[in-house]
Short mmCIF file of C-alpha atoms in Angstrom, two decimals:
data_model
loop_
_atom_site.label_atom_id
_atom_site.label_comp_id
_atom_site.label_asym_id
_atom_site.label_seq_id
_atom_site.Cartn_x
_atom_site.Cartn_y
_atom_site.Cartn_z
CA UNK A 1 9.20 -31.53 16.88
CA UNK A 2 7.40 -33.47 19.64
CA UNK A 3 3.85 -32.62 20.59
CA UNK A 4 3.47 -31.99 24.33
CA UNK A 5 0.28 -34.07 24.53
CA UNK A 6 1.68 -37.11 22.69
CA UNK A 7 5.40 -37.67 22.30
CA UNK A 8 4.79 -40.13 19.47
CA UNK A 9 3.85 -37.20 17.21
CA UNK A 10 6.97 -36.44 15.12
CA UNK A 11 7.28 -33.50 12.72
CA UNK A 12 11.04 -33.58 12.17
CA UNK A 13 10.26 -33.96 8.46
CA UNK A 14 7.29 -31.65 7.71
CA UNK A 15 6.53 -33.62 4.53
CA UNK A 16 6.55 -36.96 6.41
CA UNK A 17 4.81 -36.42 9.76
CA UNK A 18 4.48 -39.62 11.82
CA UNK A 19 2.06 -40.45 14.60
CA UNK A 20 1.98 -43.63 16.67
CA UNK A 21 -1.19 -44.72 18.40
CA UNK A 22 -0.74 -48.43 19.19
CA UNK A 23 -1.52 -50.59 17.42
CA UNK A 24 -1.73 -48.04 14.59
CA UNK A 25 1.08 -46.13 12.89
CA UNK A 26 -0.07 -43.14 10.85
CA UNK A 27 2.04 -41.11 8.42
CA UNK A 28 0.89 -37.78 6.97
CA UNK A 29 2.39 -37.83 3.49
CA UNK A 30 3.25 -34.41 2.07
CA UNK A 31 2.43 -32.65 5.34
CA UNK A 32 -0.50 -30.24 5.67
CA UNK A 33 -1.23 -26.83 4.19
CA UNK A 34 -0.83 -23.94 6.63
CA UNK A 35 -3.41 -21.68 4.96
CA UNK A 36 -7.13 -22.26 5.04
CA UNK A 37 -7.92 -22.93 8.69
CA UNK A 38 -11.44 -24.04 7.82
CA UNK A 39 -10.17 -27.33 6.35
CA UNK A 40 -7.43 -29.89 6.96
CA UNK A 41 -6.75 -31.97 3.88
CA UNK A 42 -4.22 -34.73 4.37
CA UNK A 43 -2.96 -37.89 2.70
CA UNK A 44 -2.68 -40.59 5.37
CA UNK A 45 -0.78 -43.86 5.34
CA UNK A 46 -2.16 -46.12 8.08
CA UNK A 47 -0.71 -49.49 9.02
CA UNK A 48 -0.82 -51.99 11.86
CA UNK A 49 1.95 -54.54 12.51
CA UNK A 50 2.20 -56.88 9.48
CA UNK A 51 -1.00 -55.72 7.77
CA UNK A 52 -0.78 -54.00 4.38
CA UNK A 53 -0.85 -50.20 4.71
CA UNK A 54 -3.91 -48.17 3.70
CA UNK A 55 -3.42 -44.85 1.91
CA UNK A 56 -6.25 -42.35 1.81
CA UNK A 57 -6.72 -38.66 1.04
CA UNK A 58 -9.41 -36.78 2.98
CA UNK A 59 -10.39 -33.64 4.86
CA UNK A 60 -10.04 -34.46 8.55
CA UNK A 61 -12.71 -31.81 9.28
CA UNK A 62 -15.24 -33.68 7.10
CA UNK A 63 -17.20 -36.00 9.39
CA UNK A 64 -18.55 -38.19 6.58
CA UNK A 65 -15.11 -38.76 5.07
CA UNK A 66 -13.65 -39.59 8.48
CA UNK A 67 -16.43 -42.10 9.29
CA UNK A 68 -15.87 -43.92 5.98
CA UNK A 69 -12.13 -44.10 6.65
CA UNK A 70 -12.71 -45.44 10.19
CA UNK A 71 -14.86 -48.28 8.87
CA UNK A 72 -12.38 -49.10 6.10
CA UNK A 73 -9.36 -49.15 8.43
CA UNK A 74 -11.16 -51.19 11.08
CA UNK A 75 -12.16 -53.78 8.49
CA UNK A 76 -8.85 -54.00 6.61
CA UNK A 77 -6.55 -53.88 9.63
CA UNK A 78 -8.85 -55.91 11.90
CA UNK A 79 -8.96 -53.20 14.57
CA UNK A 80 -11.84 -51.85 16.62
CA UNK A 81 -13.57 -48.74 15.25
CA UNK A 82 -13.22 -47.03 18.64
CA UNK A 83 -9.43 -47.33 18.46
CA UNK A 84 -9.29 -45.97 14.91
CA UNK A 85 -11.68 -43.12 15.79
CA UNK A 86 -9.62 -42.18 18.83
CA UNK A 87 -6.39 -42.29 16.84
CA UNK A 88 -7.74 -39.98 14.10
CA UNK A 89 -9.23 -37.57 16.65
CA UNK A 90 -5.92 -37.34 18.52
CA UNK A 91 -4.01 -36.92 15.26
CA UNK A 92 -6.32 -34.09 14.18
CA UNK A 93 -5.79 -32.21 17.45
CA UNK A 94 -2.01 -32.70 17.18
CA UNK A 95 -2.04 -31.40 13.60
CA UNK A 96 -4.08 -28.36 14.64
CA UNK A 97 -1.52 -27.50 17.33
CA UNK A 98 1.33 -28.10 14.88
CA UNK A 99 -0.25 -25.92 12.19
CA UNK A 100 -0.84 -22.97 14.53
CA UNK A 101 2.70 -23.32 15.88
CA UNK A 102 4.10 -23.21 12.34
CA UNK A 103 1.99 -20.18 11.39
CA UNK A 104 3.24 -18.30 14.45
CA UNK A 105 6.83 -19.43 13.82
CA UNK A 106 6.79 -18.20 10.22
CA UNK A 107 5.27 -14.87 11.26
CA UNK A 108 7.88 -14.53 13.98
CA UNK A 109 10.66 -15.42 11.54
CA UNK A 110 9.43 -12.68 9.22
CA UNK A 111 9.73 -10.14 12.04
CA UNK A 112 13.19 -11.41 12.95
CA UNK A 113 14.58 -10.73 9.48
CA UNK A 114 15.24 -7.18 10.54
CA UNK A 115 18.75 -6.03 9.84
CA UNK A 116 20.66 -4.94 12.92
CA UNK A 117 22.80 -1.94 12.11
CA UNK A 118 26.44 -1.68 13.09
CA UNK A 119 27.51 1.40 15.11
CA UNK A 120 29.02 2.83 11.92
CA UNK A 121 25.81 2.31 9.92
CA UNK A 122 23.71 3.82 12.71
CA UNK A 123 25.97 6.87 12.89
CA UNK A 124 25.83 7.36 9.10
CA UNK A 125 22.02 7.15 9.12
CA UNK A 126 21.74 9.60 12.03
CA UNK A 127 24.07 12.06 10.32
CA UNK A 128 22.00 11.82 7.15
CA UNK A 129 18.74 12.59 8.97
CA UNK A 130 20.34 15.36 11.06
CA UNK A 131 21.98 17.31 8.23
CA UNK A 132 20.36 20.42 6.67
CA UNK A 133 18.20 20.37 3.52
CA UNK A 134 16.92 16.87 4.27
CA UNK A 135 14.02 17.02 1.82
CA UNK A 136 16.11 18.24 -1.11
CA UNK A 137 18.90 15.74 -0.41
CA UNK A 138 16.42 12.89 -0.11
CA UNK A 139 14.73 13.79 -3.39
CA UNK A 140 18.10 13.90 -5.15
CA UNK A 141 19.34 10.67 -3.55
CA UNK A 142 16.19 8.81 -4.55
CA UNK A 143 17.16 9.77 -8.09
CA UNK A 144 20.74 8.58 -7.52
CA UNK A 145 19.33 5.27 -6.32
CA UNK A 146 17.79 4.70 -9.77
CA UNK A 147 14.42 6.47 -9.83
CA UNK A 148 14.39 8.50 -13.05
CA UNK A 149 12.49 11.80 -13.19
CA UNK A 150 9.18 12.10 -11.31
CA UNK A 151 10.96 14.39 -8.82
CA UNK A 152 7.83 15.50 -6.98
CA UNK A 153 6.08 12.12 -7.14
CA UNK A 154 9.06 10.12 -5.94
CA UNK A 155 9.58 12.23 -2.81
CA UNK A 156 5.84 12.34 -2.10
CA UNK A 157 5.65 8.55 -2.40
CA UNK A 158 8.75 8.02 -0.25
CA UNK A 159 7.31 10.12 2.58
CA UNK A 160 3.98 8.28 2.34
CA UNK A 161 5.86 4.97 2.60
CA UNK A 162 7.72 6.38 5.62
CA UNK A 163 4.39 7.06 7.34
CA UNK A 164 3.89 3.27 7.76
CA UNK A 165 5.60 3.62 11.15
CA UNK A 166 2.89 5.96 12.44
CA UNK A 167 -0.43 5.04 14.06
CA UNK A 168 -2.38 6.34 11.04
CA UNK A 169 -0.29 5.70 7.90
CA UNK A 170 -1.04 7.35 4.57
CA UNK A 171 -2.02 5.45 1.41
CA UNK A 172 -1.17 6.05 -2.25
CA UNK A 173 -2.52 5.00 -5.65
CA UNK A 174 -0.48 5.57 -8.82
CA UNK A 175 -2.51 6.39 -11.93
CA UNK A 176 -1.55 6.50 -15.57
CA UNK A 177 -1.85 4.89 -18.97
CA UNK A 178 -0.85 1.28 -19.51
CA UNK A 179 2.90 0.83 -19.89
CA UNK A 180 3.74 4.37 -18.77
CA UNK A 181 5.75 3.41 -15.67
CA UNK A 182 3.35 3.24 -12.71
CA UNK A 183 4.65 -0.07 -11.43
CA UNK A 184 8.27 0.94 -12.05
CA UNK A 185 7.95 4.06 -9.89
CA UNK A 186 6.28 2.11 -7.09
CA UNK A 187 8.85 -0.70 -7.26
CA UNK A 188 11.91 1.54 -7.36
CA UNK A 189 10.78 3.78 -4.51
CA UNK A 190 9.59 0.69 -2.60
CA UNK A 191 13.08 -0.79 -3.01
CA UNK A 192 14.32 1.96 -0.66
CA UNK A 193 12.19 0.58 2.19
CA UNK A 194 13.71 -2.21 4.35
CA UNK A 195 12.66 -5.72 3.29
CA UNK A 196 11.35 -6.54 6.78
CA UNK A 197 8.94 -3.60 6.60
CA UNK A 198 7.16 -4.39 3.34
CA UNK A 199 5.09 -7.00 1.55
CA UNK A 200 5.12 -7.05 -2.26
CA UNK A 201 2.09 -8.65 -3.91
CA UNK A 202 1.58 -9.38 -7.60
CA UNK A 203 -1.91 -10.86 -7.35
CA UNK A 204 -4.25 -11.08 -4.38
CA UNK A 205 -7.38 -13.16 -3.76
CA UNK A 206 -10.43 -11.87 -1.92
CA UNK A 207 -9.66 -13.83 1.25
CA UNK A 208 -5.90 -13.31 1.27
CA UNK A 209 -5.79 -10.68 4.02
CA UNK A 210 -7.66 -12.86 6.50
CA UNK A 211 -4.99 -15.58 6.57
CA UNK A 212 -2.00 -13.51 7.59
CA UNK A 213 -0.79 -13.78 11.17
CA UNK A 214 -2.58 -11.44 13.58
CA UNK A 215 0.39 -9.04 13.82
CA UNK A 216 2.11 -9.93 10.55
CA UNK A 217 0.98 -6.80 8.68
CA UNK A 218 1.24 -4.30 11.52
CA UNK A 219 3.02 -1.11 10.36
CA UNK A 220 3.95 -2.77 7.08
CA UNK A 221 4.05 -1.30 3.59
CA UNK A 222 1.87 -3.38 1.25
CA UNK A 223 2.79 -2.93 -2.41
CA UNK A 224 0.15 -4.20 -4.86
CA UNK A 225 1.47 -4.33 -8.40
CA UNK A 226 -1.87 -4.24 -10.22
CA UNK A 227 -5.08 -3.09 -8.56
CA UNK A 228 -6.92 -3.82 -11.82
CA UNK A 229 -6.63 -7.51 -11.02
CA UNK A 230 -7.50 -7.20 -7.34
CA UNK A 231 -11.16 -6.11 -7.34
CA UNK A 232 -12.08 -8.84 -4.84
CA UNK A 233 -9.72 -7.47 -2.24
CA UNK A 234 -10.79 -3.81 -2.38
CA UNK A 235 -13.26 -4.21 0.50
CA UNK A 236 -10.82 -5.77 2.99
CA UNK A 237 -8.28 -3.17 1.86
CA UNK A 238 -10.67 -0.38 2.83
CA UNK A 239 -11.39 -2.10 6.13
CA UNK A 240 -7.78 -2.56 7.16
CA UNK A 241 -7.04 1.04 6.16
CA UNK A 242 -10.05 2.62 7.91
CA UNK A 243 -10.51 0.35 10.93
CA UNK A 244 -6.88 -0.80 11.19
CA UNK A 245 -7.99 -4.43 11.31
CA UNK A 246 -9.94 -7.06 9.39
CA UNK A 247 -11.83 -9.98 10.88
CA UNK A 248 -13.59 -12.98 9.44
CA UNK A 249 -15.48 -15.79 11.16
CA UNK A 250 -15.39 -19.23 9.54
CA UNK A 251 -17.29 -22.38 10.52
CA UNK A 252 -15.38 -25.67 10.76
CA UNK A 253 -16.28 -29.21 11.75
CA UNK A 254 -14.30 -31.47 14.04
CA UNK A 255 -13.91 -35.24 13.59
CA UNK A 256 -17.16 -35.85 15.48
CA UNK A 257 -19.11 -33.67 13.07
CA UNK A 258 -19.54 -30.87 15.60
CA UNK A 259 -19.39 -27.34 14.22
CA UNK A 260 -17.37 -24.58 15.78
CA UNK A 261 -16.41 -21.07 14.72
CA UNK A 262 -12.95 -19.65 14.33
CA UNK A 263 -12.40 -15.89 14.13
CA UNK A 264 -9.52 -14.80 11.94
CA UNK A 265 -8.17 -11.38 12.88
CA UNK A 266 -5.41 -9.40 11.21
CA UNK A 267 -4.33 -6.11 12.75
CA UNK A 268 -2.96 -2.96 11.14
CA UNK A 269 -2.25 -0.20 10.68
CA UNK A 270 -0.80 -0.58 7.19
CA UNK A 271 0.38 1.64 4.38
CA UNK A 272 -1.05 0.41 1.08
CA UNK A 273 0.25 1.37 -2.36
CA UNK A 274 -1.16 0.20 -5.68
CA UNK A 275 -1.20 0.95 -9.40
CA UNK A 276 -4.15 1.23 -11.76
CA UNK A 277 -5.26 2.63 -15.09
CA UNK A 278 -8.91 2.90 -13.97
CA UNK A 279 -9.32 5.78 -11.54
CA UNK A 280 -13.12 5.85 -11.45
CA UNK A 281 -13.49 2.21 -10.42
CA UNK A 282 -11.57 2.78 -7.20
CA UNK A 283 -13.36 5.90 -6.00
CA UNK A 284 -13.92 4.60 -2.44
CA UNK A 285 -10.29 3.54 -2.11
CA UNK A 286 -9.08 6.67 -3.91
CA UNK A 287 -10.88 8.85 -1.39
CA UNK A 288 -8.73 7.24 1.29
CA UNK A 289 -5.52 7.63 -0.70
CA UNK A 290 -3.18 10.13 -2.23
CA UNK A 291 -3.48 9.99 -6.00
CA UNK A 292 -0.22 10.24 -7.92
CA UNK A 293 -0.48 10.82 -11.66
CA UNK A 294 2.51 9.49 -13.56
CA UNK A 295 4.36 12.04 -15.68
CA UNK A 296 3.52 11.21 -19.32
CA UNK A 297 5.32 14.22 -20.79
CA UNK A 298 7.88 14.14 -23.59
CA UNK A 299 10.45 15.49 -21.13
CA UNK A 300 9.95 12.45 -18.89
CA UNK A 301 10.23 10.20 -21.96
CA UNK A 302 13.56 11.85 -22.75
CA UNK A 303 14.91 11.36 -19.21
CA UNK A 304 14.04 7.66 -19.26
CA UNK A 305 15.50 7.05 -22.69
CA UNK A 306 18.71 8.96 -21.79
CA UNK A 307 19.06 6.74 -18.73
CA UNK A 308 18.44 3.59 -20.80
CA UNK A 309 21.15 4.62 -23.26
CA UNK A 310 23.60 5.43 -20.46
CA UNK A 311 22.86 2.10 -18.81
CA UNK A 312 23.40 0.23 -22.07
CA UNK A 313 26.73 2.07 -22.52
CA UNK A 314 27.84 0.94 -19.05
CA UNK A 315 28.03 4.48 -17.66
CA UNK A 316 25.67 3.89 -14.71
CA UNK A 317 27.49 3.26 -11.43
CA UNK A 318 25.36 0.42 -10.05
CA UNK A 319 27.56 0.08 -6.96
CA UNK A 320 26.88 3.73 -6.06
CA UNK A 321 23.15 3.15 -6.60
CA UNK A 322 23.19 0.18 -4.22
CA UNK A 323 25.16 2.16 -1.64
CA UNK A 324 22.71 5.08 -1.54
CA UNK A 325 19.76 2.67 -1.52
CA UNK A 326 21.19 0.87 1.54
CA UNK A 327 21.80 4.20 3.28
CA UNK A 328 18.19 5.25 2.70
CA UNK A 329 17.00 1.87 4.04
CA UNK A 330 19.13 2.38 7.15
CA UNK A 331 17.63 5.84 7.73
CA UNK A 332 14.21 4.19 7.62
CA UNK A 333 15.30 1.64 10.21
CA UNK A 334 16.27 4.24 12.80
CA UNK A 335 13.07 6.30 12.56
CA UNK A 336 11.07 5.90 15.77
CA UNK A 337 7.25 6.06 16.14
CA UNK A 338 7.24 9.41 17.93
CA UNK A 339 4.06 11.49 18.27
CA UNK A 340 3.76 14.68 16.20
CA UNK A 341 1.87 17.83 17.19
CA UNK A 342 1.17 20.68 14.80
CA UNK A 343 0.78 23.97 16.70
CA UNK A 344 -0.28 25.72 13.47
CA UNK A 345 -3.03 23.26 12.54
CA UNK A 346 -5.93 25.53 13.50
CA UNK A 347 -4.63 28.25 11.18
CA UNK A 348 -4.35 26.00 8.13
CA UNK A 349 -7.05 25.49 5.54
CA UNK A 350 -7.27 24.04 2.06
CA UNK A 351 -8.59 25.88 -1.02
CA UNK A 352 -12.38 26.06 -1.26
CA UNK A 353 -12.27 24.59 -4.76
CA UNK A 354 -11.30 21.16 -3.40
CA UNK A 355 -13.99 18.47 -3.63
CA UNK A 356 -14.75 16.37 -0.51
CA UNK A 357 -12.87 18.85 1.69
CA UNK A 358 -13.22 16.90 4.96
CA UNK A 359 -11.18 13.93 3.85
CA UNK A 360 -8.75 16.05 1.81
CA UNK A 361 -8.18 18.32 4.81
CA UNK A 362 -7.36 15.26 6.93
CA UNK A 363 -4.91 14.09 4.26
CA UNK A 364 -3.29 17.52 4.13
CA UNK A 365 -2.74 17.70 7.89
CA UNK A 366 -1.56 14.08 8.04
CA UNK A 367 1.00 14.69 5.31
CA UNK A 368 2.39 17.71 7.15
CA UNK A 369 2.81 15.44 10.18
CA UNK A 370 4.57 12.88 7.97
CA UNK A 371 7.08 15.55 6.91
CA UNK A 372 7.68 16.44 10.56
CA UNK A 373 8.03 12.75 11.44
CA UNK A 374 10.76 12.37 8.80
CA UNK A 375 12.60 15.33 10.40
CA UNK A 376 12.50 13.83 13.91
CA UNK A 377 16.32 13.93 14.23
CA UNK A 378 16.13 17.70 13.69
CA UNK A 379 13.31 18.38 16.15
CA UNK A 380 13.65 18.92 19.89
CA UNK A 381 11.89 16.26 21.92
CA UNK A 382 9.24 17.78 24.14
CA UNK A 383 7.06 16.41 26.90
CA UNK A 384 3.48 17.14 27.80
CA UNK A 385 3.41 18.75 31.23
CA UNK A 386 0.30 16.88 32.34
CA UNK A 387 0.81 13.42 30.82
CA UNK A 388 4.57 13.32 30.34
CA UNK A 389 4.00 12.12 26.76
CA UNK A 390 6.93 12.66 24.40
CA UNK A 391 6.34 14.49 21.11
CA UNK A 392 7.92 16.70 18.46
CA UNK A 393 6.40 19.80 16.88
CA UNK A 394 5.74 20.79 13.29
CA UNK A 395 7.65 23.84 12.03
CA UNK A 396 6.71 26.35 9.35
CA UNK A 397 9.44 24.82 7.18
CA UNK A 398 7.61 21.48 7.38
CA UNK A 399 4.39 23.14 6.23
CA UNK A 400 6.17 24.87 3.33
CA UNK A 401 7.70 21.57 2.20
CA UNK A 402 4.35 19.79 2.46
CA UNK A 403 2.59 22.57 0.52
CA UNK A 404 5.07 22.24 -2.31
CA UNK A 405 4.60 18.48 -2.57
CA UNK A 406 0.83 18.61 -2.01
CA UNK A 407 0.21 21.22 -4.67
CA UNK A 408 -0.43 18.71 -7.46
CA UNK A 409 -2.54 16.50 -5.16
CA UNK A 410 -4.76 19.41 -4.13
CA UNK A 411 -4.99 20.53 -7.75
CA UNK A 412 -6.34 17.12 -8.73
CA UNK A 413 -8.70 17.12 -5.76
CA UNK A 414 -10.13 20.43 -6.97
CA UNK A 415 -10.61 19.23 -10.55
CA UNK A 416 -13.99 18.04 -11.79
CA UNK A 417 -12.15 15.88 -14.36
CA UNK A 418 -10.12 12.78 -13.64
CA UNK A 419 -6.43 12.80 -14.48
CA UNK A 420 -6.60 11.19 -17.93
CA UNK A 421 -9.46 13.42 -19.10
CA UNK A 422 -7.74 16.54 -17.77
CA UNK A 423 -4.54 15.60 -19.60
CA UNK A 424 -6.45 15.14 -22.87
CA UNK A 425 -8.30 18.44 -22.41
CA UNK A 426 -5.11 20.41 -21.78
CA UNK A 427 -3.44 18.84 -24.84
CA UNK A 428 -6.53 19.61 -26.90
CA UNK A 429 -6.50 23.28 -25.89
CA UNK A 430 -2.78 23.63 -26.61
CA UNK A 431 -3.21 22.03 -30.04
CA UNK A 432 -6.12 24.32 -30.93
CA UNK A 433 -4.10 27.37 -29.87
CA UNK A 434 -1.00 26.29 -31.81
CA UNK A 435 -3.06 25.56 -34.93
CA UNK A 436 -5.18 28.70 -34.46
CA UNK A 437 -8.37 26.64 -34.64
CA UNK A 438 -11.76 27.44 -33.14
CA UNK A 439 -13.33 24.04 -33.71
CA UNK A 440 -12.29 20.42 -34.17
CA UNK A 441 -13.63 16.98 -35.03
CA UNK A 442 -12.93 13.79 -33.14
CA UNK A 443 -10.91 12.42 -36.07
CA UNK A 444 -8.69 15.50 -36.42
CA UNK A 445 -8.04 15.68 -32.66
CA UNK A 446 -7.40 11.95 -32.44
CA UNK A 447 -4.83 12.07 -35.22
CA UNK A 448 -3.09 15.15 -33.86
CA UNK A 449 -3.00 14.02 -30.23
CA UNK A 450 -2.43 10.33 -31.00
CA UNK A 451 -5.16 9.02 -28.73
CA UNK A 452 -7.18 5.88 -29.37
CA UNK A 453 -10.87 6.14 -30.21
CA UNK A 454 -12.29 4.38 -27.14
CA UNK A 455 -10.36 6.60 -24.73
CA UNK A 456 -11.26 9.73 -26.68
CA UNK A 457 -14.95 8.79 -26.59
CA UNK A 458 -14.79 8.53 -22.80
CA UNK A 459 -12.96 11.86 -22.51
CA UNK A 460 -15.42 13.66 -24.77
CA UNK A 461 -18.45 12.39 -22.85
CA UNK A 462 -16.96 13.74 -19.61
CA UNK A 463 -16.01 17.09 -21.17
CA UNK A 464 -19.52 17.57 -22.55
CA UNK A 465 -21.16 16.58 -19.26
CA UNK A 466 -19.14 19.26 -17.48
CA UNK A 467 -19.91 21.83 -20.20
CA UNK A 468 -16.28 22.27 -21.20
CA UNK A 469 -16.88 21.17 -24.80
CA UNK A 470 -20.02 21.42 -26.95
CA UNK A 471 -21.23 20.37 -30.38
CA UNK A 472 -21.60 23.23 -32.85
CA UNK A 473 -22.60 21.46 -36.07
CA UNK A 474 -22.87 18.10 -37.83
CA UNK A 475 -24.91 14.97 -37.28
CA UNK A 476 -24.52 11.41 -36.08
CA UNK A 477 -24.05 10.04 -39.59
CA UNK A 478 -21.38 12.48 -40.81
CA UNK A 479 -19.84 13.32 -37.45
CA UNK A 480 -19.85 16.44 -35.31
CA UNK A 481 -17.68 19.49 -34.97
CA UNK A 482 -16.96 20.73 -31.45
CA UNK A 483 -15.66 23.82 -29.74
CA UNK A 484 -14.08 24.37 -26.32
CA UNK A 485 -16.34 26.51 -24.12
CA UNK A 486 -13.86 27.09 -21.28
CA UNK A 487 -10.22 27.98 -21.77
CA UNK A 488 -9.35 28.23 -18.11
CA UNK A 489 -5.64 27.52 -17.97
CA UNK A 490 -4.61 24.69 -15.69
CA UNK A 491 -1.47 26.65 -14.92
CA UNK A 492 -3.60 29.50 -13.58
CA UNK A 493 -5.54 27.09 -11.39
CA UNK A 494 -2.22 25.76 -10.06
CA UNK A 495 -0.98 29.27 -9.28
CA UNK A 496 -4.22 30.05 -7.48
CA UNK A 497 -3.94 27.04 -5.20
CA UNK A 498 -0.26 27.69 -4.53
CA UNK A 499 -0.93 31.34 -3.72
CA UNK A 500 -3.54 30.34 -1.14
CA UNK A 501 -1.09 27.96 0.54
CA UNK A 502 1.77 30.48 0.37
CA UNK A 503 -0.39 33.22 1.86
CA UNK A 504 -1.15 31.10 4.92
CA UNK A 505 2.54 30.40 5.56
CA UNK A 506 3.48 34.05 5.02
CA UNK A 507 0.85 35.15 7.54
CA UNK A 508 2.09 32.62 10.10
CA UNK A 509 5.69 33.75 9.59
CA UNK A 510 4.68 37.37 10.12
CA UNK A 511 2.81 36.46 13.30
CA UNK A 512 5.81 34.48 14.51
CA UNK A 513 8.12 37.41 13.86
CA UNK A 514 5.83 39.75 15.78
CA UNK A 515 5.47 37.33 18.65
CA UNK A 516 1.80 36.66 17.83
CA UNK A 517 2.19 32.96 17.07
CA UNK A 518 -0.80 30.84 18.04
CA UNK A 519 -0.49 29.82 21.68
CA UNK A 520 1.02 26.36 22.05
CA UNK A 521 0.01 23.71 24.63
CA UNK A 522 1.97 23.87 27.85
CA UNK A 523 4.94 21.58 27.87
CA UNK A 524 8.13 20.90 29.69
CA UNK A 525 11.46 19.87 28.22
CA UNK A 526 13.68 17.25 29.75
#
């Protein structure tokens, strides 16, 4: 590469950049780092004619280091300090231009990795999205692609990942015990999203988001393997989710010691997914996200182990798995960022039991739109009569599908207990019923339910704070006996929430049948 300002600047070998500024020849050994725009560390080899070369490592933005090098070079190579100063200043400017060019080139290359579908692949993807029973087929095909069990969670997560193409994507956090399969579910569903549309991160530093290209993350799916190790990045995560951008101003010094500011800006929107065992720590982020609780049931254990045995026996058709995964990726590629309007929105409401109803209501409506968005090949394109804006409309079938998938999410949002505590409490009640017991001790429950002491202590504190369990006898020295004060069945709570959602849809269907559907905005079709 030749710099436009100085043709003697040669970057053909990025690890051996050369710069000629007669009588000096400067080589940048090992190149320069592209990240960290507030510094420019470099190892320079400087020589002049027959003089012995000088090698020196420094930060070209550090005025003191540069001044020392100028004096050393001028003395050793018998050259004027003004010449050396000018050469280093020009080199620094050339390296700045080169670095920004490389950052933009890499970002552009990332965007250009998009797979271009053949006519046959496009037709197959369109047929898939146009055929009936799209939701059911997608759920089943996600399973055929290698996602075992988790039928509701896997489809919910897939639709949330699909929302990355919209102006306000949804977010998701997977919760569950250590080693239960949170990361596996996220990885396997994430594998069905095109590579060019996602960024997979194992660990993340606090400043990581600020050093992406300005448009590098736009409409991307960001998969974070372990949120428990990413506390430092939770704030920028919230910012890029809520404000759809993050900015940071850094102060740098030029070779003359003058300070200047550089503003780093990274634009969204983004769809963020992460896994954690610690729900309470991420309350602010959780409020912005759908919470998926991993299935820890014995039935799920059985499904996974059956699959493992079949895989070990060579009875899993891996070629078929790859084929369906590629088809699902292709369907993602042909989805367009069309606007969605829900003519039934004003008639929808969430159960009163839900905590923080404002944000949950927004999530509920947004998820219905995500379902409609996924059905865009089955929806008539319509156009606003006044603005000419193209959009598609939500149907009652979309709302029914969303209600079914959202049932567990709304149930959790209406629960005073977090997921782990609720799971323990339900197991405790079932055990007491099966054993025909009215009271229990921590030791007896721990042994029966196979839960470790530290977790049980946390669960019991929460249950007592909410008045669901109380001490009935004993003391601190010999231990306490407890009884359950509320036997409200979680299944009954689930049925209550589902009945509320079903009643709304039934009412809307009746109104539609009688021609009393809520008046829609005027539109024209083209």
